[in-house]
mmCIF file of C-alpha atoms in Angstrom:
data_model
loop_
_atom_site.group_PDB
_atom_site.id
_atom_site.type_symbol
_atom_site.label_atom_id
_atom_site.label_comp_id
_atom_site.label_asym_id
_atom_site.label_seq_id
_atom_site.Cartn_x
_atom_site.Cartn_y
_atom_site.Cartn_z
ATOM 1 C CA MET A 116 -40.403 48.169 -50.588
ATOM 2 C CA ARG A 117 -37.697 47.093 -52.899
ATOM 3 C CA VAL A 118 -38.812 43.941 -54.372
ATOM 4 C CA THR A 119 -35.776 41.658 -54.620
ATOM 5 C CA ARG A 120 -35.416 37.672 -55.488
ATOM 6 C CA PRO A 121 -35.716 36.670 -51.623
ATOM 7 C CA ARG A 122 -38.837 38.649 -51.274
ATOM 8 C CA VAL A 123 -40.271 37.206 -55.043
ATOM 9 C CA LEU A 124 -39.485 33.577 -53.886
ATOM 10 C CA MET A 125 -40.885 33.772 -50.381
ATOM 11 C CA ALA A 126 -44.393 35.026 -52.035
ATOM 12 C CA VAL A 127 -44.484 32.826 -53.904
ATOM 13 C CA ILE A 128 -43.516 29.886 -51.290
ATOM 14 C CA ALA A 129 -46.585 31.689 -48.851
ATOM 15 C CA ALA A 130 -48.833 31.547 -52.145
ATOM 16 C CA LEU A 131 -48.455 27.734 -52.733
ATOM 17 C CA LEU A 132 -48.838 26.628 -48.617
ATOM 18 C CA LEU A 133 -52.390 29.032 -48.948
ATOM 19 C CA ALA A 134 -53.079 27.172 -51.595
ATOM 20 C CA TYR A 135 -52.233 23.639 -50.482
ATOM 21 C CA ALA A 136 -53.635 24.577 -47.008
ATOM 22 C CA TYR A 137 -56.953 25.230 -48.417
ATOM 23 C CA ALA A 138 -57.307 22.174 -50.483
ATOM 24 C CA LEU A 139 -56.607 19.925 -47.778
ATOM 25 C CA ALA A 140 -58.968 21.329 -45.098
ATOM 26 C CA PRO A 141 -60.965 19.117 -43.050
ATOM 27 C CA VAL A 142 -64.293 19.047 -44.048
ATOM 28 C CA THR A 143 -67.486 16.959 -41.749
ATOM 29 C CA THR A 144 -70.036 15.205 -43.810
ATOM 30 C CA SER A 145 -74.405 15.435 -43.308
ATOM 31 C CA GLY A 146 -75.678 12.990 -45.138
ATOM 32 C CA GLY A 147 -74.907 12.944 -48.636
ATOM 33 C CA GLY A 148 -73.373 16.165 -48.542
ATOM 34 C CA ALA A 149 -69.977 17.724 -47.574
ATOM 35 C CA THR A 150 -69.535 20.846 -45.929
ATOM 36 C CA ALA A 151 -66.608 23.011 -45.046
ATOM 37 C CA ALA A 152 -65.603 22.431 -41.299
ATOM 38 C CA PRO A 153 -67.611 25.803 -39.055
ATOM 39 C CA SER A 154 -65.055 28.986 -38.818
ATOM 40 C CA ASP A 155 -65.164 28.931 -35.433
ATOM 41 C CA ALA A 156 -63.592 25.005 -35.132
ATOM 42 C CA PRO A 157 -60.953 24.534 -32.845
ATOM 43 C CA THR A 158 -57.280 25.077 -34.578
ATOM 44 C CA GLU A 159 -55.268 23.998 -32.194
ATOM 45 C CA ALA A 160 -53.934 20.895 -31.168
ATOM 46 C CA GLY A 161 -52.449 19.119 -28.181
ATOM 47 C CA PRO A 162 -48.755 17.310 -28.172
ATOM 48 C CA GLY A 163 -48.925 14.198 -30.156
ATOM 49 C CA THR A 164 -52.134 14.876 -31.812
ATOM 50 C CA VAL A 165 -53.084 13.027 -34.669
ATOM 51 C CA LEU A 166 -54.876 15.330 -37.576
ATOM 52 C CA SER A 167 -56.176 14.051 -40.697
ATOM 53 C CA VAL A 168 -54.801 15.685 -43.715
ATOM 54 C CA GLY A 169 -57.470 14.730 -46.376
ATOM 55 C CA VAL A 170 -60.389 11.767 -47.041
ATOM 56 C CA ASP A 171 -58.287 9.535 -48.251
ATOM 57 C CA GLY A 172 -54.645 10.613 -46.778
ATOM 58 C CA PRO A 173 -52.536 9.701 -43.854
ATOM 59 C CA PRO A 174 -52.620 10.801 -40.843
ATOM 60 C CA PHE A 175 -49.744 13.627 -39.726
ATOM 61 C CA PRO A 176 -48.673 12.823 -36.039
ATOM 62 C CA LEU A 177 -47.535 16.235 -34.819
ATOM 63 C CA ALA A 178 -44.403 16.723 -32.974
ATOM 64 C CA ALA A 179 -44.774 15.586 -28.980
ATOM 65 C CA ASP A 180 -43.476 17.281 -26.638
ATOM 66 C CA LEU A 181 -40.336 15.566 -24.909
ATOM 67 C CA PHE A 182 -39.205 15.554 -21.467
ATOM 68 C CA PRO A 183 -36.732 16.434 -20.865
ATOM 69 C CA PRO A 184 -35.906 18.284 -23.869
ATOM 70 C CA ALA A 185 -33.534 18.274 -26.031
ATOM 71 C CA GLY A 186 -30.370 19.839 -24.343
ATOM 72 C CA LYS A 187 -31.932 19.848 -21.173
ATOM 73 C CA ALA A 188 -31.653 17.600 -18.036
ATOM 74 C CA PHE A 189 -34.152 17.187 -14.889
ATOM 75 C CA ILE A 190 -33.695 16.954 -11.200
ATOM 76 C CA GLY A 191 -34.847 14.848 -9.118
ATOM 77 C CA VAL A 192 -34.739 13.785 -5.642
ATOM 78 C CA MET A 193 -35.461 10.262 -3.072
ATOM 79 C CA THR A 194 -36.639 10.843 0.239
ATOM 80 C CA ASP A 195 -37.021 8.463 3.141
ATOM 81 C CA LYS A 196 -40.518 9.524 3.612
ATOM 82 C CA GLY A 197 -41.347 9.002 0.109
ATOM 83 C CA PRO A 198 -44.618 9.734 -1.127
ATOM 84 C CA TYR A 199 -46.133 9.390 2.256
ATOM 85 C CA ASP A 200 -44.839 12.483 3.548
ATOM 86 C CA PHE A 201 -43.439 15.282 1.212
ATOM 87 C CA ALA A 202 -42.156 17.631 4.032
ATOM 88 C CA PRO A 203 -38.544 16.329 2.969
ATOM 89 C CA VAL A 204 -39.065 17.375 -0.398
ATOM 90 C CA ASP A 205 -40.697 20.686 0.469
ATOM 91 C CA ARG A 206 -37.419 21.412 2.260
ATOM 92 C CA PHE A 207 -35.299 19.924 -0.956
ATOM 93 C CA ALA A 208 -36.755 22.574 -3.113
ATOM 94 C CA ALA A 209 -36.843 25.443 -1.040
ATOM 95 C CA ALA A 210 -33.072 24.711 -0.180
ATOM 96 C CA ALA A 211 -32.870 24.202 -4.243
ATOM 97 C CA ARG A 212 -34.922 27.201 -5.099
ATOM 98 C CA ARG A 213 -36.233 24.696 -7.884
ATOM 99 C CA ALA A 214 -39.035 21.897 -7.709
ATOM 100 C CA PRO A 215 -37.728 18.574 -8.255
ATOM 101 C CA GLN A 216 -39.505 17.192 -11.842
ATOM 102 C CA VAL A 217 -38.946 13.156 -10.702
ATOM 103 C CA MET A 218 -39.441 11.262 -7.364
ATOM 104 C CA LEU A 219 -37.834 8.449 -6.284
ATOM 105 C CA PHE A 220 -39.491 5.463 -4.162
ATOM 106 C CA GLY A 221 -38.905 2.363 -3.071
ATOM 107 C CA VAL A 222 -41.270 -0.599 -2.918
ATOM 108 C CA GLY A 223 -40.180 -3.827 -1.692
ATOM 109 C CA TRP A 224 -42.466 -7.098 -3.018
ATOM 110 C CA GLU A 225 -42.847 -8.707 0.280
ATOM 111 C CA SER A 226 -45.408 -6.113 1.332
ATOM 112 C CA GLY A 227 -45.846 -3.579 -2.037
ATOM 113 C CA THR A 228 -48.741 -4.403 -2.993
ATOM 114 C CA PHE A 229 -49.710 -1.443 -5.877
ATOM 115 C CA ASP A 230 -51.319 1.257 -4.608
ATOM 116 C CA ARG A 231 -52.063 4.144 -7.189
ATOM 117 C CA SER A 232 -52.505 6.980 -4.384
ATOM 118 C CA LEU A 233 -48.990 6.962 -4.372
ATOM 119 C CA PHE A 234 -48.161 7.306 -7.802
ATOM 120 C CA ASP A 235 -51.598 10.219 -8.077
ATOM 121 C CA ARG A 236 -49.893 11.724 -5.303
ATOM 122 C CA VAL A 237 -46.329 12.368 -7.271
ATOM 123 C CA ARG A 238 -48.254 12.977 -9.913
ATOM 124 C CA ASP A 239 -50.196 15.978 -8.307
ATOM 125 C CA ARG A 240 -47.119 17.390 -6.964
ATOM 126 C CA GLY A 241 -45.856 17.827 -10.591
ATOM 127 C CA MET A 242 -42.827 14.909 -10.852
ATOM 128 C CA LEU A 243 -42.741 11.667 -12.642
ATOM 129 C CA PRO A 244 -42.742 9.096 -10.417
ATOM 130 C CA MET A 245 -40.391 6.841 -10.861
ATOM 131 C CA VAL A 246 -40.519 3.452 -8.293
ATOM 132 C CA GLY A 247 -37.682 1.562 -7.185
ATOM 133 C CA TRP A 248 -39.568 -1.851 -7.232
ATOM 134 C CA GLU A 249 -37.211 -4.101 -5.035
ATOM 135 C CA PRO A 250 -38.060 -8.195 -5.006
ATOM 136 C CA TRP A 251 -36.760 -8.844 -1.745
ATOM 137 C CA ASP A 252 -38.148 -8.447 1.879
ATOM 138 C CA TYR A 253 -37.043 -4.916 3.127
ATOM 139 C CA ARG A 254 -37.717 -6.050 6.781
ATOM 140 C CA VAL A 255 -34.457 -8.348 6.948
ATOM 141 C CA ASP A 256 -32.180 -5.763 6.590
ATOM 142 C CA GLN A 257 -34.006 -3.495 9.029
ATOM 143 C CA ALA A 258 -33.829 -6.656 11.314
ATOM 144 C CA ALA A 259 -29.855 -6.585 10.880
ATOM 145 C CA ARG A 260 -29.443 -3.097 11.277
ATOM 146 C CA LYS A 261 -30.511 -2.950 14.681
ATOM 147 C CA ARG A 262 -28.235 -5.453 15.617
ATOM 148 C CA THR A 263 -25.299 -3.420 16.638
ATOM 149 C CA LYS A 264 -22.288 -5.386 16.429
ATOM 150 C CA LEU A 265 -22.616 -6.318 13.013
ATOM 151 C CA THR A 266 -20.327 -4.645 10.034
ATOM 152 C CA VAL A 267 -21.689 -3.671 7.120
ATOM 153 C CA ARG A 268 -20.439 -6.555 5.204
ATOM 154 C CA GLN A 269 -22.238 -8.561 7.835
ATOM 155 C CA ILE A 270 -25.422 -6.782 7.675
ATOM 156 C CA ASP A 271 -25.031 -6.803 3.320
ATOM 157 C CA ARG A 272 -24.554 -10.483 3.438
ATOM 158 C CA ILE A 273 -27.732 -11.101 5.875
ATOM 159 C CA ARG A 274 -30.144 -8.986 3.567
ATOM 160 C CA ALA A 275 -28.788 -10.417 0.259
ATOM 161 C CA THR A 276 -29.632 -14.235 1.576
ATOM 162 C CA GLN A 277 -33.454 -14.258 1.019
ATOM 163 C CA PRO A 278 -33.935 -17.711 -1.317
ATOM 164 C CA THR A 279 -37.277 -16.488 -2.345
ATOM 165 C CA TYR A 280 -36.272 -13.964 -4.212
ATOM 166 C CA ARG A 281 -33.901 -15.964 -6.295
ATOM 167 C CA LEU A 282 -33.845 -14.459 -10.051
ATOM 168 C CA SER A 283 -34.572 -18.113 -11.114
ATOM 169 C CA ARG A 284 -37.750 -17.931 -9.178
ATOM 170 C CA ILE A 285 -38.919 -14.924 -10.669
ATOM 171 C CA THR A 286 -38.171 -16.146 -14.490
ATOM 172 C CA GLY A 287 -40.080 -19.552 -13.377
ATOM 173 C CA GLY A 288 -43.201 -17.524 -12.464
ATOM 174 C CA GLU A 289 -43.438 -17.724 -8.999
ATOM 175 C CA PHE A 290 -44.641 -14.575 -8.617
ATOM 176 C CA ASP A 291 -46.253 -14.048 -11.983
ATOM 177 C CA SER A 292 -50.331 -13.180 -10.263
ATOM 178 C CA TYR A 293 -47.818 -10.561 -8.280
ATOM 179 C CA LEU A 294 -46.645 -8.946 -11.721
ATOM 180 C CA ARG A 295 -49.672 -9.165 -13.307
ATOM 181 C CA SER A 296 -51.285 -7.242 -10.415
ATOM 182 C CA TRP A 297 -48.884 -4.396 -10.998
ATOM 183 C CA ALA A 298 -48.810 -4.501 -15.051
ATOM 184 C CA GLU A 299 -52.502 -3.914 -14.103
ATOM 185 C CA GLY A 300 -52.240 -1.274 -11.876
ATOM 186 C CA VAL A 301 -49.613 0.928 -13.568
ATOM 187 C CA LYS A 302 -51.759 0.362 -16.898
ATOM 188 C CA SER A 303 -54.639 1.742 -15.216
ATOM 189 C CA LEU A 304 -52.853 5.124 -14.158
ATOM 190 C CA GLY A 305 -52.966 6.662 -17.921
ATOM 191 C CA TYR A 306 -50.068 8.664 -17.411
ATOM 192 C CA PRO A 307 -45.590 7.925 -17.733
ATOM 193 C CA VAL A 308 -44.459 5.899 -14.769
ATOM 194 C CA ALA A 309 -40.460 4.921 -14.467
ATOM 195 C CA ILE A 310 -39.490 1.658 -12.933
ATOM 196 C CA ARG A 311 -36.099 1.115 -11.742
ATOM 197 C CA PHE A 312 -36.025 -2.527 -11.144
ATOM 198 C CA ALA A 313 -33.270 -4.533 -9.242
ATOM 199 C CA HIS A 314 -30.681 -1.985 -9.489
ATOM 200 C CA GLU A 315 -27.040 -2.321 -8.673
ATOM 201 C CA MET A 316 -27.616 -5.877 -9.793
ATOM 202 C CA ASN A 317 -23.482 -5.940 -10.186
ATOM 203 C CA GLY A 318 -22.997 -5.569 -6.366
ATOM 204 C CA ASP A 319 -23.401 -8.597 -3.801
ATOM 205 C CA TRP A 320 -25.811 -6.149 -1.214
ATOM 206 C CA TYR A 321 -28.802 -7.535 -2.441
ATOM 207 C CA PRO A 322 -30.564 -10.623 -2.553
ATOM 208 C CA TRP A 323 -30.491 -10.024 -7.040
ATOM 209 C CA GLY A 324 -26.858 -9.527 -7.138
ATOM 210 C CA ASP A 325 -25.225 -11.680 -9.446
ATOM 211 C CA LYS A 326 -23.038 -13.384 -7.296
ATOM 212 C CA ALA A 327 -25.682 -13.216 -4.269
ATOM 213 C CA ASN A 328 -28.363 -15.900 -3.155
ATOM 214 C CA GLY A 329 -27.506 -18.350 -4.920
ATOM 215 C CA ASN A 330 -28.028 -16.944 -8.522
ATOM 216 C CA ARG A 331 -26.009 -17.539 -11.586
ATOM 217 C CA PRO A 332 -24.819 -15.773 -14.138
ATOM 218 C CA GLY A 333 -27.125 -14.481 -16.954
ATOM 219 C CA GLU A 334 -29.993 -15.009 -14.462
ATOM 220 C CA TYR A 335 -30.564 -11.289 -13.780
ATOM 221 C CA VAL A 336 -31.245 -10.370 -17.681
ATOM 222 C CA GLU A 337 -33.452 -13.637 -17.900
ATOM 223 C CA ALA A 338 -35.363 -12.256 -14.617
ATOM 224 C CA TRP A 339 -35.350 -8.562 -16.276
ATOM 225 C CA ARG A 340 -37.084 -9.741 -19.635
ATOM 226 C CA HIS A 341 -39.319 -12.401 -17.582
ATOM 227 C CA VAL A 342 -40.802 -8.956 -15.643
ATOM 228 C CA HIS A 343 -40.492 -6.393 -18.732
ATOM 229 C CA ASP A 344 -42.433 -9.413 -21.358
ATOM 230 C CA LEU A 345 -45.465 -9.634 -18.471
ATOM 231 C CA PHE A 346 -46.217 -6.109 -18.664
ATOM 232 C CA GLU A 347 -46.093 -6.035 -22.237
ATOM 233 C CA ARG A 348 -48.641 -8.843 -22.358
ATOM 234 C CA ALA A 349 -50.607 -7.093 -20.111
ATOM 235 C CA GLY A 350 -50.884 -3.453 -22.145
ATOM 236 C CA ALA A 351 -48.923 -1.226 -19.724
ATOM 237 C CA THR A 352 -46.831 0.350 -22.136
ATOM 238 C CA ASN A 353 -46.816 3.402 -20.318
ATOM 239 C CA VAL A 354 -43.524 2.315 -18.452
ATOM 240 C CA ILE A 355 -40.323 3.701 -18.899
ATOM 241 C CA TRP A 356 -38.257 0.898 -17.892
ATOM 242 C CA VAL A 357 -34.819 2.027 -15.989
ATOM 243 C CA TRP A 358 -31.326 -0.051 -15.924
ATOM 244 C CA SER A 359 -29.294 1.208 -13.182
ATOM 245 C CA PRO A 360 -26.049 -0.658 -11.845
ATOM 246 C CA ASN A 361 -23.873 0.875 -9.075
ATOM 247 C CA ALA A 362 -20.487 2.680 -10.348
ATOM 248 C CA ARG A 363 -17.915 0.673 -11.442
ATOM 249 C CA TRP A 364 -15.836 0.645 -8.153
ATOM 250 C CA SER A 365 -13.275 -1.723 -9.000
ATOM 251 C CA ILE A 366 -11.375 -3.155 -12.117
ATOM 252 C CA THR A 367 -12.037 -6.563 -10.566
ATOM 253 C CA THR A 368 -15.830 -6.048 -10.898
ATOM 254 C CA GLY A 369 -17.874 -8.066 -13.593
ATOM 255 C CA ASN A 370 -18.499 -6.297 -17.010
ATOM 256 C CA LEU A 371 -21.832 -4.363 -17.335
ATOM 257 C CA ASP A 372 -22.605 -6.164 -20.553
ATOM 258 C CA GLN A 373 -23.461 -9.335 -18.989
ATOM 259 C CA PHE A 374 -26.549 -7.272 -16.974
ATOM 260 C CA TYR A 375 -27.913 -5.542 -20.014
ATOM 261 C CA PRO A 376 -31.145 -6.942 -20.837
ATOM 262 C CA GLY A 377 -30.734 -5.168 -24.694
ATOM 263 C CA ASP A 378 -32.122 -1.684 -25.693
ATOM 264 C CA ASP A 379 -35.436 -3.313 -26.758
ATOM 265 C CA TYR A 380 -35.830 -4.104 -22.981
ATOM 266 C CA VAL A 381 -34.646 -0.709 -21.286
ATOM 267 C CA ASP A 382 -35.518 3.214 -21.660
ATOM 268 C CA TRP A 383 -33.231 4.925 -19.768
ATOM 269 C CA VAL A 384 -30.054 3.848 -17.912
ATOM 270 C CA GLY A 385 -28.472 4.867 -15.356
ATOM 271 C CA ALA A 386 -26.087 4.458 -12.506
ATOM 272 C CA THR A 387 -25.601 4.546 -8.876
ATOM 273 C CA GLY A 388 -22.720 6.282 -6.801
ATOM 274 C CA TYR A 389 -21.834 8.875 -4.018
ATOM 275 C CA TYR A 390 -18.606 10.676 -2.493
ATOM 276 C CA GLY A 391 -17.807 10.065 0.443
ATOM 277 C CA THR A 392 -18.238 6.097 1.002
ATOM 278 C CA GLY A 393 -16.486 3.143 0.434
ATOM 279 C CA ALA A 394 -13.638 3.510 -2.989
ATOM 280 C CA TRP A 395 -14.682 6.988 -3.191
ATOM 281 C CA SER A 396 -13.965 7.901 0.578
ATOM 282 C CA ARG A 397 -11.404 10.219 -0.590
ATOM 283 C CA TYR A 398 -12.504 13.078 -2.433
ATOM 284 C CA SER A 399 -13.137 12.003 -5.977
ATOM 285 C CA SER A 400 -14.741 14.435 -8.752
ATOM 286 C CA PHE A 401 -17.911 13.335 -10.465
ATOM 287 C CA ASP A 402 -15.808 12.456 -13.634
ATOM 288 C CA ALA A 403 -13.669 9.717 -11.103
ATOM 289 C CA ILE A 404 -17.239 8.388 -9.829
ATOM 290 C CA PHE A 405 -19.079 8.172 -12.841
ATOM 291 C CA GLY A 406 -16.654 8.468 -15.932
ATOM 292 C CA PRO A 407 -15.602 4.956 -16.731
ATOM 293 C CA THR A 408 -18.999 3.915 -15.797
ATOM 294 C CA ILE A 409 -20.750 5.637 -18.295
ATOM 295 C CA ALA A 410 -17.756 5.251 -21.060
ATOM 296 C CA GLU A 411 -18.475 1.046 -20.729
ATOM 297 C CA ILE A 412 -22.601 1.673 -20.827
ATOM 298 C CA ARG A 413 -22.221 3.741 -24.133
ATOM 299 C CA THR A 414 -20.263 0.533 -25.271
ATOM 300 C CA PHE A 415 -23.398 -1.690 -25.177
ATOM 301 C CA SER A 416 -26.441 0.964 -25.060
ATOM 302 C CA ARG A 417 -27.350 4.456 -26.793
ATOM 303 C CA ARG A 418 -30.157 4.773 -24.364
ATOM 304 C CA PRO A 419 -30.456 8.075 -22.179
ATOM 305 C CA LEU A 420 -28.578 8.025 -18.768
ATOM 306 C CA VAL A 421 -30.037 8.895 -15.821
ATOM 307 C CA ILE A 422 -27.928 9.683 -12.720
ATOM 308 C CA THR A 423 -30.183 7.443 -10.458
ATOM 309 C CA GLU A 424 -28.616 8.030 -7.034
ATOM 310 C CA THR A 425 -25.977 10.274 -6.034
ATOM 311 C CA GLY A 426 -25.003 12.342 -2.925
ATOM 312 C CA ALA A 427 -21.886 13.841 -1.281
ATOM 313 C CA SER A 428 -20.949 13.631 2.437
ATOM 314 C CA ASN A 429 -18.900 16.388 3.804
ATOM 315 C CA ALA A 430 -16.144 14.580 4.291
ATOM 316 C CA GLY A 431 -13.214 16.937 4.642
ATOM 317 C CA GLY A 432 -15.674 19.341 4.028
ATOM 318 C CA ARG A 433 -15.941 19.556 0.226
ATOM 319 C CA LYS A 434 -19.599 18.911 0.000
ATOM 320 C CA ALA A 435 -20.347 22.427 -1.534
ATOM 321 C CA GLN A 436 -17.033 21.940 -3.549
ATOM 322 C CA TRP A 437 -18.157 18.621 -4.987
ATOM 323 C CA ILE A 438 -21.916 20.116 -5.981
ATOM 324 C CA ARG A 439 -20.447 23.075 -7.590
ATOM 325 C CA GLU A 440 -18.364 20.573 -9.400
ATOM 326 C CA THR A 441 -20.348 17.988 -10.766
ATOM 327 C CA PHE A 442 -22.927 20.622 -11.956
ATOM 328 C CA GLN A 443 -20.097 22.170 -13.953
ATOM 329 C CA ALA A 444 -19.058 18.866 -15.175
ATOM 330 C CA LEU A 445 -22.707 17.596 -15.998
ATOM 331 C CA PRO A 446 -22.731 19.794 -19.719
ATOM 332 C CA LYS A 447 -20.172 17.779 -20.955
ATOM 333 C CA HIS A 448 -22.453 14.346 -20.938
ATOM 334 C CA ARG A 449 -24.669 15.290 -23.186
ATOM 335 C CA ASP A 450 -26.304 12.109 -22.941
ATOM 336 C CA ILE A 451 -27.209 12.732 -19.445
ATOM 337 C CA ILE A 452 -30.588 13.766 -19.015
ATOM 338 C CA GLY A 453 -31.511 13.755 -15.191
ATOM 339 C CA LEU A 454 -29.840 13.382 -11.694
ATOM 340 C CA ILE A 455 -31.655 12.250 -8.767
ATOM 341 C CA TRP A 456 -30.175 13.489 -5.213
ATOM 342 C CA PHE A 457 -30.259 11.300 -2.506
ATOM 343 C CA GLU A 458 -31.802 13.635 0.299
ATOM 344 C CA VAL A 459 -32.027 11.262 3.241
ATOM 345 C CA ASP A 460 -29.485 11.330 6.653
ATOM 346 C CA LYS A 461 -28.786 7.689 6.453
ATOM 347 C CA GLU A 462 -25.344 6.493 7.809
ATOM 348 C CA MET A 463 -24.037 9.610 6.097
ATOM 349 C CA ASP A 464 -25.475 13.253 5.930
ATOM 350 C CA TRP A 465 -26.458 13.115 2.128
ATOM 351 C CA ARG A 466 -29.324 16.003 2.218
ATOM 352 C CA ILE A 467 -27.874 19.385 0.691
ATOM 353 C CA VAL A 468 -30.139 20.763 3.551
ATOM 354 C CA SER A 469 -27.904 19.794 5.640
ATOM 355 C CA SER A 470 -25.509 22.877 5.434
ATOM 356 C CA ARG A 471 -26.321 26.654 4.205
ATOM 357 C CA ALA A 472 -22.855 26.246 2.242
ATOM 358 C CA ALA A 473 -24.308 22.983 0.417
ATOM 359 C CA SER A 474 -27.764 24.484 -0.247
ATOM 360 C CA THR A 475 -26.460 27.664 -1.604
ATOM 361 C CA ALA A 476 -24.589 25.366 -3.816
ATOM 362 C CA PHE A 477 -26.737 23.364 -5.191
ATOM 363 C CA ALA A 478 -29.549 26.256 -5.614
ATOM 364 C CA GLN A 479 -26.717 28.237 -7.616
ATOM 365 C CA SER A 480 -25.653 25.280 -9.664
ATOM 366 C CA VAL A 481 -29.384 24.110 -10.828
ATOM 367 C CA ALA A 482 -30.455 27.951 -11.589
ATOM 368 C CA ALA A 483 -28.888 27.442 -14.967
ATOM 369 C CA PRO A 484 -30.964 27.044 -17.473
ATOM 370 C CA ARG A 485 -30.197 23.514 -18.504
ATOM 371 C CA TYR A 486 -32.411 22.560 -15.299
ATOM 372 C CA ASP A 487 -35.252 24.689 -16.533
ATOM 373 C CA VAL A 488 -37.562 22.122 -16.954
ATOM 374 C CA ARG A 489 -41.270 20.760 -15.985
ATOM 375 C CA TRP A 490 -42.743 17.618 -16.012
ATOM 376 C CA SER A 491 -46.463 17.011 -16.994
ATOM 377 C CA PRO A 492 -48.614 13.532 -17.832
ATOM 378 C CA ASP A 493 -48.992 14.369 -21.402
ATOM 379 C CA LEU A 494 -45.046 14.764 -21.640
ATOM 380 C CA VAL A 495 -43.921 12.315 -23.867
ATOM 381 C CA PRO A 496 -40.197 10.855 -22.292
ATOM 382 C CA ARG A 497 -36.906 11.302 -24.078
ATOM 383 C CA THR A 498 -36.102 7.530 -24.972
ATOM 384 C CA GLU A 499 -33.424 8.338 -27.708
ATOM 385 C CA LEU A 500 -30.376 10.076 -27.711
ATOM 386 C CA ASP A 501 -29.717 13.904 -29.120
ATOM 387 C CA GLY A 502 -28.156 14.021 -32.562
#
């Protein structure tokens, strides 16, 4: 073997590293003397483990495994059954030929006491639990929908008018005992949980909307910070705080920065948008629906972005096309770390299982290595943008 300068340099480096490792080998003490660690001591450490590099030296943290890894994006799902029945999730996974790594489910404050079993069921299925935590009485919405002569906008106004859940009452401490019960419950889980608190705040169809229910400008941010700070004081630091407006459907809607609590209070930013309804009833691409909102968010936040709800109707027979084009567009948005599909037949059939064409388009799209992601409770949520 010919000896070259690079080979000599490599040999020198190897020797130095070997000497360094020997000098800093961990020791155990017994009585007054020090003895070398036994040769059969474990040499592997899990993610985030801190190893000692000497008796008087500082700890050296190993790099933690992140969720999702750099260059990857997760696939999530929301069903009408939530953690109470996983049959819709199983059908979604079979159609997608890939198991989702995140499950979004909703909990309303009126009847939503903390229930650990819901989170553990999701965890046990290999999915990060993301709860859509909604300060309202959802039964008002259900009752309004049963009144067949009401228009969609009339239903919106009815369900959004719930004075008990005005934002000022949240900030004023009226719900603090309830919030503390949740903070203590989430803390006790011991693994990461995502909370999407009071989503689509830039609309007027929920009681927490900026222009609904007697709320005033600035109160949404105050309520968010109040809830966040209460969790922090309770030690519930395992929360991934998800801020998620509706995608901007009109230039006349308020600027999103007025609803943003700040990067110190948010871990993931998000957006909700669907093809086949409202402003996007006619064919609209992913970038047409989400592009302006993503660009606006990037003017005031550097947090990773999740499409927290999306779906497509088969309006004009173009559902499969929309799915394919959406997943073709996603890699261009390096700041998007996940997409959650609304797998529900509600008002329209948004499910991928609604047709073989939609299922095939989705399965072929998420077969890309970009979506080859797993979640487990020991993974650390990615809260910074790559690069």
